[in-house]
Amino acid sequence: MKTITAADIAAMEKLTRVQFATSLPGVKPVALIGTRSSEGRTNLAPFSSIVHFGSNPLILGMVSRPDVAERHTLSNLEATGVWTINHLHPGIIEAAHHCSARFPSETSEFSATGLTEHFEENFHAPFVSESRFRLGMEFAGRLDIPLNGTTLILGKVVLVQVEEAALATDGSIDLLGLEAVASTALDTYFGITPLGRLSYAKPDRPPTRIS
Amino acid sequence: MKTITAADIAAMEKLTRVQFATSLPGVKPVALIGTRSSEGRTNLAPFSSIVHFGSNPLILGMVSRPDVAERHTLSNLEATGVWTINHLHPGIIEAAHHCSARFPSETSEFSATGLTEHFEENFHAPFVSESRFRLGMEFAGRLDIPLNGTTLILGKVVLVQVEEAALATDGSIDLLGLEAVASTALDTYFGITPLGRLSYAKPDRPPTRIS
């Protein structure tokens, strides 16, 4: 095993440290966050910091960095109170990654990358039509992290759209069938393969595979 | 596409809603959090809410639910200020899942599941010897989420141990070579397959594959 100490981390070049740091959570989610300004300009930005915060109410969080590109997302969602989370499949990873470029605020990442807007009645934010699994979110809170200027945004899930065959009666979503995409660092994308679903864990015996 | 509304979510049975809710982030990380009480009792608990909060200083967060099983982790790391994050490979997913069982606090999940403690000098928390990629963490902050009683724990990465061949000179960690494991919902584990590494995104042209 190679050991990297706090001193080694402090001595890294900036880009090396960012690539290293964003690899440390392991396999991460990745999805396109869709917002629309009060004036009607749509925006898309890839986020890999989407995390479950609770099941009742159904709350997800995401982390906004203190930099220019993502402030379009943060300012739009705070102004309008809604956003969408659009999961990826292999056919749209290049377009999704392209959305991380620093487009000016008057350019919609939809038109710049060829992705298609999809709107639901009475919901201000745009969904990505090409996504097979997408969520409509309502603002539920914001926590600023004084340590480094990042912001945790909390949202309540108010709408889910997923390919019919992917939703099981027990509430599971078939990420394998959807060809869900994972990520690491800032630029690397993965597909997934099955390893198994395990039984509810009990202290007195090891779990068994239930599929 | 199937549409699930807020009313549909509210009408779900509790277990269905939990399975559904924990599927919504998409592909999630999963790792074993290692702690040790002031009295020296070790603890392991699987977490899938590990998220990058910053690269300088190098900060990761994780979410602790307001329930009994995970309070061992929370109370140990608050008492001692340190914990470990131990990434999984396919050979240890059953043991890792077993650690989610509600063991009494006097039982170490290490001895209960057959995983092996590994200690580093001057670091109180136990690493998992079988892990190929593990992090030593120091407490950096805690934010309580009044919305639902969850707690966001922030930690600074002070030590990284990874198989020698998996660390590239540009700071990347080779998750494919490490056979890193991902998860969804409460009970489902995935391997990963390569989809590609994409070039830094520029507004004026689509990204290209750099590997």
CSV table of C-alpha atoms in Angstrom, one decimal:
chain,number,residue,atom,x,y,z
A,1,MET,CA,0.0,0.0,0.0
A,2,LYS,CA,1.1,3.5,-0.7
A,3,THR,CA,0.6,6.0,2.2
A,4,ILE,CA,-0.1,9.7,1.4
A,5,THR,CA,0.1,12.0,4.4
A,6,ALA,CA,-1.4,15.4,5.1
A,7,ALA,CA,2.0,16.9,4.3
A,8,ASP,CA,2.0,15.1,0.9
A,9,ILE,CA,-1.5,16.4,0.2
A,10,ALA,CA,-0.4,20.0,1.1
A,11,ALA,CA,2.6,19.7,-1.3
A,12,MET,CA,0.5,18.6,-4.3
A,13,GLU,CA,0.0,21.0,-7.3
A,14,LYS,CA,-3.4,22.5,-7.4
A,15,LEU,CA,-4.8,20.4,-10.3
A,16,THR,CA,-3.3,17.2,-8.9
A,17,ARG,CA,-4.9,17.8,-5.5
A,18,VAL,CA,-8.3,18.5,-7.1
A,19,GLN,CA,-8.1,15.3,-9.2
A,20,PHE,CA,-7.0,13.4,-6.1
A,21,ALA,CA,-9.6,15.0,-3.8
A,22,THR,CA,-12.5,14.3,-6.1
A,23,SER,CA,-11.4,10.7,-6.4
A,24,LEU,CA,-11.6,10.1,-2.6
A,25,PRO,CA,-15.3,9.5,-2.2
A,26,GLY,CA,-15.0,6.5,-4.5
A,27,VAL,CA,-17.7,5.9,-7.1
A,28,LYS,CA,-20.0,8.9,-7.2
A,29,PRO,CA,-23.4,9.7,-8.7
A,30,VAL,CA,-23.5,12.2,-11.6
A,31,ALA,CA,-26.6,14.0,-13.0
A,32,LEU,CA,-27.5,17.2,-14.8
A,33,ILE,CA,-29.2,19.8,-12.6
A,34,GLY,CA,-31.8,21.8,-14.6
A,35,THR,CA,-32.8,25.3,-13.6
A,36,ARG,CA,-34.6,28.3,-15.2
A,37,SER,CA,-34.1,31.9,-14.2
A,38,SER,CA,-37.1,34.1,-13.4
A,39,GLU,CA,-36.7,35.6,-16.9
A,40,GLY,CA,-37.0,32.1,-18.5
A,41,ARG,CA,-33.3,31.3,-19.3
A,42,THR,CA,-32.7,27.6,-18.9
A,43,ASN,CA,-29.4,26.2,-17.4
A,44,LEU,CA,-27.9,22.8,-17.1
A,45,ALA,CA,-24.9,21.8,-14.9
A,46,PRO,CA,-23.4,18.4,-14.0
A,47,PHE,CA,-23.2,17.7,-10.2
A,48,SER,CA,-21.7,14.6,-8.6
A,49,SER,CA,-22.5,15.5,-5.0
A,50,ILE,CA,-26.1,14.3,-4.9
A,51,VAL,CA,-26.9,12.6,-1.5
A,52,HIS,CA,-29.9,11.1,0.3
A,53,PHE,CA,-30.8,13.1,3.4
A,54,GLY,CA,-34.1,11.5,4.3
A,55,SER,CA,-37.0,9.4,3.2
A,56,ASN,CA,-40.0,11.1,4.9
A,57,PRO,CA,-40.1,13.7,3.7
A,58,LEU,CA,-38.0,12.7,0.7
A,59,ILE,CA,-35.0,15.0,0.9
A,60,LEU,CA,-31.9,15.0,-1.3
A,61,GLY,CA,-28.9,17.4,-0.9
A,62,MET,CA,-26.2,18.6,-3.2
A,63,VAL,CA,-23.1,20.7,-2.8
A,64,SER,CA,-22.5,24.0,-4.7
A,65,ARG,CA,-18.9,25.2,-4.9
A,66,PRO,CA,-18.0,28.8,-4.4
A,67,ASP,CA,-17.2,29.4,-8.1
A,68,VAL,CA,-18.8,31.2,-11.0
A,69,ALA,CA,-20.0,28.4,-13.2
A,70,GLU,CA,-22.3,26.9,-10.7
A,71,ARG,CA,-23.7,30.1,-9.4
A,72,HIS,CA,-26.2,30.1,-12.3
A,73,THR,CA,-27.7,26.9,-10.8
A,74,LEU,CA,-27.7,28.3,-7.3
A,75,SER,CA,-29.1,31.7,-8.2
A,76,ASN,CA,-31.8,30.2,-10.4
A,77,LEU,CA,-33.0,27.7,-7.9
A,78,GLU,CA,-33.0,30.2,-5.1
A,79,ALA,CA,-35.0,32.7,-7.2
A,80,THR,CA,-37.5,30.1,-8.4
A,81,GLY,CA,-37.5,27.5,-5.7
A,82,VAL,CA,-37.3,24.5,-8.1
A,83,TRP,CA,-34.8,22.4,-10.0
A,84,THR,CA,-34.6,19.1,-11.7
A,85,ILE,CA,-32.1,16.2,-11.3
A,86,ASN,CA,-31.6,14.3,-14.6
A,87,HIS,CA,-29.7,11.0,-14.5
A,88,LEU,CA,-27.5,10.0,-17.3
A,89,HIS,CA,-27.1,7.1,-19.6
A,90,PRO,CA,-24.0,6.4,-21.9
A,91,GLY,CA,-25.6,8.2,-24.9
A,92,ILE,CA,-25.6,11.6,-23.2
A,93,ILE,CA,-22.3,11.7,-21.2
A,94,GLU,CA,-20.5,13.9,-23.7
A,95,ALA,CA,-23.3,16.4,-23.8
A,96,ALA,CA,-23.6,16.3,-20.0
A,97,HIS,CA,-19.8,16.9,-19.6
A,98,HIS,CA,-19.9,19.7,-22.1
A,99,CYS,CA,-22.4,21.5,-19.7
A,100,SER,CA,-19.5,21.9,-17.2
A,101,ALA,CA,-17.9,24.5,-19.6
A,102,ARG,CA,-18.1,28.1,-18.5
A,103,PHE,CA,-20.9,29.3,-20.9
A,104,PRO,CA,-22.1,32.9,-20.4
A,105,SER,CA,-25.4,33.2,-18.5
A,106,GLU,CA,-27.3,34.2,-21.7
A,107,THR,CA,-26.4,30.8,-23.3
A,108,SER,CA,-28.6,27.8,-22.5
A,109,GLU,CA,-26.6,24.6,-22.1
A,110,PHE,CA,-29.6,22.9,-23.8
A,111,SER,CA,-29.0,24.7,-27.1
A,112,ALA,CA,-25.2,24.6,-26.7
A,113,THR,CA,-25.1,20.9,-26.3
A,114,GLY,CA,-28.1,19.6,-28.3
A,115,LEU,CA,-30.0,18.3,-25.3
A,116,THR,CA,-33.8,18.8,-25.4
A,117,GLU,CA,-35.9,20.7,-22.8
A,118,HIS,CA,-38.9,18.9,-21.4
A,119,PHE,CA,-41.5,20.9,-19.3
A,120,GLU,CA,-44.1,19.6,-16.9
A,121,GLU,CA,-47.2,21.6,-16.2
A,122,ASN,CA,-46.9,24.0,-13.2
A,123,PHE,CA,-43.2,23.3,-12.8
A,124,HIS,CA,-40.8,26.1,-13.7
A,125,ALA,CA,-37.6,24.2,-14.2
A,126,PRO,CA,-36.6,22.2,-17.3
A,127,PHE,CA,-36.2,18.5,-17.4
A,128,VAL,CA,-33.8,16.8,-19.9
A,129,SER,CA,-35.9,14.9,-22.4
A,130,GLU,CA,-33.2,12.4,-23.2
A,131,SER,CA,-32.8,11.3,-19.5
A,132,ARG,CA,-34.5,8.0,-18.6
A,133,PHE,CA,-34.8,8.9,-14.9
A,134,ARG,CA,-35.4,12.4,-13.7
A,135,LEU,CA,-36.6,14.2,-10.5
A,136,GLY,CA,-38.4,17.5,-9.9
A,137,MET,CA,-37.2,19.2,-6.7
A,138,GLU,CA,-38.5,22.0,-4.4
A,139,PHE,CA,-36.2,24.1,-2.3
A,140,ALA,CA,-36.2,22.9,1.4
A,141,GLY,CA,-33.2,24.7,2.8
A,142,ARG,CA,-29.6,25.9,2.4
A,143,LEU,CA,-26.7,25.5,4.7
A,144,ASP,CA,-23.5,27.5,4.2
A,145,ILE,CA,-20.3,25.8,5.2
A,146,PRO,CA,-18.0,28.5,6.7
A,147,LEU,CA,-15.0,26.2,6.5
A,148,ASN,CA,-14.6,26.6,2.7
A,149,GLY,CA,-17.5,28.7,1.3
A,150,THR,CA,-19.4,25.7,-0.1
A,151,THR,CA,-23.2,25.5,0.2
A,152,LEU,CA,-25.3,22.5,0.9
A,153,ILE,CA,-28.7,22.8,-0.9
A,154,LEU,CA,-31.5,20.6,0.3
A,155,GLY,CA,-34.6,19.8,-1.8
A,156,LYS,CA,-37.8,17.9,-1.5
A,157,VAL,CA,-38.6,15.4,-4.3
A,158,VAL,CA,-42.0,16.4,-5.7
A,159,LEU,CA,-42.0,14.5,-9.0
A,160,VAL,CA,-40.2,11.4,-10.4
A,161,GLN,CA,-40.2,10.3,-14.0
A,162,VAL,CA,-38.6,7.0,-14.9
A,163,GLU,CA,-39.0,4.4,-17.6
A,164,GLU,CA,-42.0,2.3,-16.8
A,165,ALA,CA,-40.1,-1.0,-16.7
A,166,ALA,CA,-37.5,0.3,-14.2
A,167,LEU,CA,-39.8,0.8,-11.2
A,168,ALA,CA,-40.3,-2.3,-9.1
A,169,THR,CA,-43.3,-2.8,-6.8
A,170,ASP,CA,-41.0,-2.7,-3.8
A,171,GLY,CA,-39.9,0.8,-4.6
A,172,SER,CA,-36.6,-0.2,-6.2
A,173,ILE,CA,-35.4,1.5,-9.3
A,174,ASP,CA,-33.5,-0.8,-11.8
A,175,LEU,CA,-30.3,1.2,-12.4
A,176,LEU,CA,-28.8,-1.6,-14.4
A,177,GLY,CA,-31.8,-1.6,-16.8
A,178,LEU,CA,-31.6,2.2,-17.1
A,179,GLU,CA,-27.8,1.9,-17.9
A,180,ALA,CA,-27.2,4.4,-15.1
A,181,VAL,CA,-23.8,6.2,-15.1
A,182,ALA,CA,-21.4,6.8,-12.3
A,183,SER,CA,-18.4,9.0,-12.1
A,184,THR,CA,-15.2,9.8,-10.3
A,185,ALA,CA,-12.8,12.8,-10.1
A,186,LEU,CA,-13.9,15.6,-12.5
A,187,ASP,CA,-13.9,13.8,-15.8
A,188,THR,CA,-14.3,10.0,-15.6
A,189,TYR,CA,-17.5,8.1,-16.2
A,190,PHE,CA,-18.4,4.5,-15.5
A,191,GLY,CA,-21.2,2.0,-16.3
A,192,ILE,CA,-22.3,-0.5,-13.7
A,193,THR,CA,-22.5,-4.2,-13.5
A,194,PRO,CA,-24.5,-6.4,-11.0
A,195,LEU,CA,-22.7,-7.6,-7.8
A,196,GLY,CA,-25.9,-8.6,-6.0
A,197,ARG,CA,-28.7,-7.5,-3.7
A,198,LEU,CA,-28.2,-8.7,-0.1
A,199,SER,CA,-30.7,-9.6,2.6
A,200,TYR,CA,-31.6,-7.3,5.5
A,201,ALA,CA,-28.6,-7.7,7.9
A,202,LYS,CA,-29.1,-9.4,11.2
A,203,PRO,CA,-26.5,-9.7,14.0
A,204,ASP,CA,-26.6,-13.5,14.3
A,205,ARG,CA,-25.8,-14.5,10.7
A,206,PRO,CA,-24.1,-13.2,7.5
A,207,PRO,CA,-26.4,-11.7,4.8
A,208,THR,CA,-27.4,-13.8,1.8
A,209,ARG,CA,-27.9,-12.8,-1.8
A,210,ILE,CA,-31.5,-12.2,-2.6
A,211,SER,CA,-30.8,-11.5,-6.3
B,1,MET,CA,-42.2,7.3,-18.8
B,2,LYS,CA,-44.0,6.6,-15.5
B,3,THR,CA,-44.7,9.7,-13.4
B,4,ILE,CA,-44.7,9.5,-9.6
B,5,THR,CA,-46.2,12.6,-7.9
B,6,ALA,CA,-45.7,14.0,-4.4
B,7,ALA,CA,-49.1,12.4,-3.6
B,8,ASP,CA,-48.0,9.0,-4.8
B,9,ILE,CA,-44.8,9.3,-2.7
B,10,ALA,CA,-46.9,10.2,0.4
B,11,ALA,CA,-49.1,7.2,-0.2
B,12,MET,CA,-46.3,4.7,-0.3
B,13,GLU,CA,-45.8,2.1,2.5
B,14,LYS,CA,-42.8,3.0,4.7
B,15,LEU,CA,-40.4,0.3,3.4
B,16,THR,CA,-41.3,1.0,-0.2
B,17,ARG,CA,-40.7,4.7,0.3
B,18,VAL,CA,-37.3,4.1,1.9
B,19,GLN,CA,-36.3,1.7,-0.9
B,20,PHE,CA,-37.5,4.3,-3.5
B,21,ALA,CA,-35.9,7.3,-1.7
B,22,THR,CA,-32.5,5.7,-1.4
B,23,SER,CA,-32.6,4.8,-5.1
B,24,LEU,CA,-33.1,8.4,-6.2
B,25,PRO,CA,-29.5,9.7,-6.0
B,26,GLY,CA,-28.6,7.1,-8.7
B,27,VAL,CA,-25.3,5.2,-8.3
B,28,LYS,CA,-23.9,5.9,-4.8
B,29,PRO,CA,-20.6,5.4,-3.1
B,30,VAL,CA,-20.4,2.8,-0.3
B,31,ALA,CA,-17.7,2.5,2.3
B,32,LEU,CA,-17.1,1.2,5.8
B,33,ILE,CA,-16.7,4.0,8.5
B,34,GLY,CA,-14.3,2.8,11.2
B,35,THR,CA,-14.3,4.4,14.7
B,36,ARG,CA,-13.1,3.5,18.1
B,37,SER,CA,-14.6,4.7,21.4
B,38,SER,CA,-12.5,6.4,24.1
B,39,GLU,CA,-12.5,3.1,25.9
B,40,GLY,CA,-11.1,1.3,22.9
B,41,ARG,CA,-14.1,-0.5,21.4
B,42,THR,CA,-14.0,-0.5,17.6
B,43,ASN,CA,-17.0,0.0,15.4
B,44,LEU,CA,-17.7,-0.4,11.6
B,45,ALA,CA,-20.7,0.9,9.8
B,46,PRO,CA,-21.5,1.1,6.0
B,47,PHE,CA,-22.3,4.6,4.7
B,48,SER,CA,-23.4,5.5,1.2
B,49,SER,CA,-23.6,9.3,1.7
B,50,ILE,CA,-19.9,10.2,1.3
B,51,VAL,CA,-19.5,13.4,-0.6
B,52,HIS,CA,-16.7,15.8,-1.7
B,53,PHE,CA,-16.9,19.2,0.0
B,54,GLY,CA,-13.6,20.8,-1.0
B,55,SER,CA,-10.1,20.2,-2.3
B,56,ASN,CA,-8.1,22.7,-0.2
B,57,PRO,CA,-8.4,21.8,2.6
B,58,LEU,CA,-9.5,18.4,1.5
B,59,ILE,CA,-12.9,17.9,3.0
B,60,LEU,CA,-15.4,15.1,2.8
B,61,GLY,CA,-18.9,15.0,4.3
B,62,MET,CA,-21.2,12.2,5.3
B,63,VAL,CA,-24.8,12.0,6.6
B,64,SER,CA,-25.7,10.4,9.9
B,65,ARG,CA,-29.3,9.4,10.3
B,66,PRO,CA,-31.2,10.0,13.6
B,67,ASP,CA,-31.3,6.3,14.5
B,68,VAL,CA,-29.7,4.0,17.0
B,69,ALA,CA,-27.3,1.9,14.8
B,70,GLU,CA,-25.3,4.8,13.5
B,71,ARG,CA,-25.1,6.7,16.8
B,72,HIS,CA,-22.1,4.5,17.7
B,73,THR,CA,-20.3,6.0,14.7
B,74,LEU,CA,-21.4,9.5,15.6
B,75,SER,CA,-20.6,9.3,19.3
B,76,ASN,CA,-17.2,7.7,18.7
B,77,LEU,CA,-16.1,10.2,16.1
B,78,GLU,CA,-17.2,13.1,18.2
B,79,ALA,CA,-15.5,11.8,21.3
B,80,THR,CA,-12.2,11.0,19.6
B,81,GLY,CA,-12.2,13.4,16.6
B,82,VAL,CA,-11.1,10.8,14.1
B,83,TRP,CA,-12.6,8.1,11.8
B,84,THR,CA,-11.6,6.0,8.8
B,85,ILE,CA,-13.3,5.6,5.4
B,86,ASN,CA,-12.6,2.1,3.9
B,87,HIS,CA,-13.6,1.5,0.3
B,88,LEU,CA,-14.9,-1.9,-0.7
B,89,HIS,CA,-14.1,-4.5,-3.3
B,90,PRO,CA,-16.3,-7.4,-4.3
B,91,GLY,CA,-14.6,-9.8,-1.8
B,92,ILE,CA,-15.9,-7.9,1.2
B,93,ILE,CA,-19.4,-6.7,0.3
B,94,GLU,CA,-21.1,-9.4,2.4
B,95,ALA,CA,-19.0,-8.5,5.5
B,96,ALA,CA,-19.6,-4.8,4.9
B,97,HIS,CA,-23.3,-5.3,4.6
B,98,HIS,CA,-23.4,-7.4,7.7
B,99,CYS,CA,-22.0,-4.4,9.6
B,100,SER,CA,-25.4,-2.7,9.0
B,101,ALA,CA,-27.0,-5.1,11.5
B,102,ARG,CA,-27.9,-3.7,14.9
B,103,PHE,CA,-25.1,-5.1,17.0
B,104,PRO,CA,-24.9,-4.1,20.6
B,105,SER,CA,-22.3,-1.5,21.4
B,106,GLU,CA,-20.1,-4.0,23.2
B,107,THR,CA,-19.7,-6.1,20.0
B,108,SER,CA,-17.1,-5.0,17.5
B,109,GLU,CA,-18.3,-5.4,13.9
B,110,PHE,CA,-14.7,-6.5,13.1
B,111,SER,CA,-14.9,-9.6,15.2
B,112,ALA,CA,-18.6,-10.2,14.3
B,113,THR,CA,-17.9,-10.1,10.5
B,114,GLY,CA,-14.3,-11.4,10.3
B,115,LEU,CA,-12.8,-8.2,9.0
B,116,THR,CA,-9.3,-7.3,10.3
B,117,GLU,CA,-8.3,-4.2,12.2
B,118,HIS,CA,-5.4,-2.3,11.0
B,119,PHE,CA,-3.9,0.6,13.0
B,120,GLU,CA,-1.6,3.4,12.0
B,121,GLU,CA,0.7,5.0,14.5
B,122,ASN,CA,-0.8,8.1,16.3
B,123,PHE,CA,-4.2,7.5,14.8
B,124,HIS,CA,-6.9,6.3,17.2
B,125,ALA,CA,-9.5,4.9,14.7
B,126,PRO,CA,-9.2,1.5,13.1
B,127,PHE,CA,-8.7,0.9,9.3
B,128,VAL,CA,-10.0,-2.2,7.5
B,129,SER,CA,-7.0,-4.3,6.6
B,130,GLU,CA,-8.9,-6.0,3.7
B,131,SER,CA,-9.7,-2.6,2.0
B,132,ARG,CA,-7.6,-1.6,-1.0
B,133,PHE,CA,-8.3,2.1,-0.6
B,134,ARG,CA,-8.8,3.8,2.8
B,135,LEU,CA,-8.8,7.2,4.3
B,136,GLY,CA,-8.0,8.6,7.7
B,137,MET,CA,-10.2,11.6,8.7
B,138,GLU,CA,-10.1,14.3,11.3
B,139,PHE,CA,-13.3,16.0,12.6
B,140,ALA,CA,-13.8,19.4,10.9
B,141,GLY,CA,-17.4,20.3,11.7
B,142,ARG,CA,-21.0,19.1,12.2
B,143,LEU,CA,-24.2,20.6,10.9
B,144,ASP,CA,-27.5,19.5,12.2
B,145,ILE,CA,-30.4,19.5,9.7
B,146,PRO,CA,-33.5,20.6,11.6
B,147,LEU,CA,-35.8,19.5,8.8
B,148,ASN,CA,-35.4,15.8,9.6
B,149,GLY,CA,-32.9,15.4,12.5
B,150,THR,CA,-30.1,14.2,10.2
B,151,THR,CA,-26.5,15.4,10.8
B,152,LEU,CA,-23.9,16.3,8.2
B,153,ILE,CA,-20.4,15.4,9.5
B,154,LEU,CA,-17.4,17.1,7.8
B,155,GLY,CA,-13.9,15.8,8.1
B,156,LYS,CA,-10.5,16.6,6.8
B,157,VAL,CA,-8.5,13.9,5.0
B,158,VAL,CA,-5.2,13.4,6.8
B,159,LEU,CA,-4.1,10.1,5.5
B,160,VAL,CA,-4.7,8.0,2.4
B,161,GLN,CA,-3.6,4.5,1.8
B,162,VAL,CA,-4.1,2.9,-1.6
B,163,GLU,CA,-2.6,0.1,-3.6
B,164,GLU,CA,0.6,1.5,-5.2
B,165,ALA,CA,-0.4,0.8,-8.8
B,166,ALA,CA,-3.8,2.6,-8.4
B,167,LEU,CA,-2.4,6.2,-7.8
B,168,ALA,CA,-1.5,8.0,-11.0
B,169,THR,CA,0.9,10.9,-11.2
B,170,ASP,CA,-1.9,13.3,-12.1
B,171,GLY,CA,-3.7,12.6,-8.8
B,172,SER,CA,-6.3,10.1,-10.2
B,173,ILE,CA,-7.1,7.0,-8.4
B,174,ASP,CA,-7.8,3.9,-10.6
B,175,LEU,CA,-11.2,2.8,-9.3
B,176,LEU,CA,-11.4,0.2,-12.1
B,177,GLY,CA,-8.1,-1.4,-11.1
B,178,LEU,CA,-9.2,-1.4,-7.4
B,179,GLU,CA,-12.5,-3.1,-8.4
B,180,ALA,CA,-14.3,-0.3,-6.5
B,181,VAL,CA,-17.9,-1.0,-5.5
B,182,ALA,CA,-21.0,1.2,-5.9
B,183,SER,CA,-24.4,0.9,-4.4
B,184,THR,CA,-28.0,1.9,-4.6
B,185,ALA,CA,-31.0,1.8,-2.2
B,186,LEU,CA,-30.2,0.0,1.1
B,187,ASP,CA,-29.0,-3.4,-0.2
B,188,THR,CA,-27.8,-3.4,-3.8
B,189,TYR,CA,-24.1,-3.4,-4.9
B,190,PHE,CA,-22.5,-2.8,-8.3
B,191,GLY,CA,-19.2,-3.2,-9.9
B,192,ILE,CA,-18.0,-0.6,-12.5
B,193,THR,CA,-17.0,-0.7,-16.1
B,194,PRO,CA,-15.2,2.0,-18.1
B,195,LEU,CA,-17.1,4.5,-20.1
B,196,GLY,CA,-14.3,7.0,-20.7
B,197,ARG,CA,-12.4,10.0,-19.4
B,198,LEU,CA,-13.4,13.3,-21.1
B,199,SER,CA,-11.3,16.4,-21.9
B,200,TYR,CA,-11.7,19.6,-19.9
B,201,ALA,CA,-15.0,21.1,-21.2
B,202,LYS,CA,-14.8,24.3,-23.3
B,203,PRO,CA,-17.8,26.3,-24.5
B,204,ASP,CA,-16.9,26.2,-28.2
B,205,ARG,CA,-16.6,22.5,-28.8
B,206,PRO,CA,-17.8,19.2,-27.5
B,207,PRO,CA,-15.4,17.3,-25.1
B,208,THR,CA,-13.4,14.4,-26.5
B,209,ARG,CA,-12.4,11.1,-24.9
B,210,ILE,CA,-8.9,11.2,-23.5
B,211,SER,CA,-8.9,7.6,-22.4
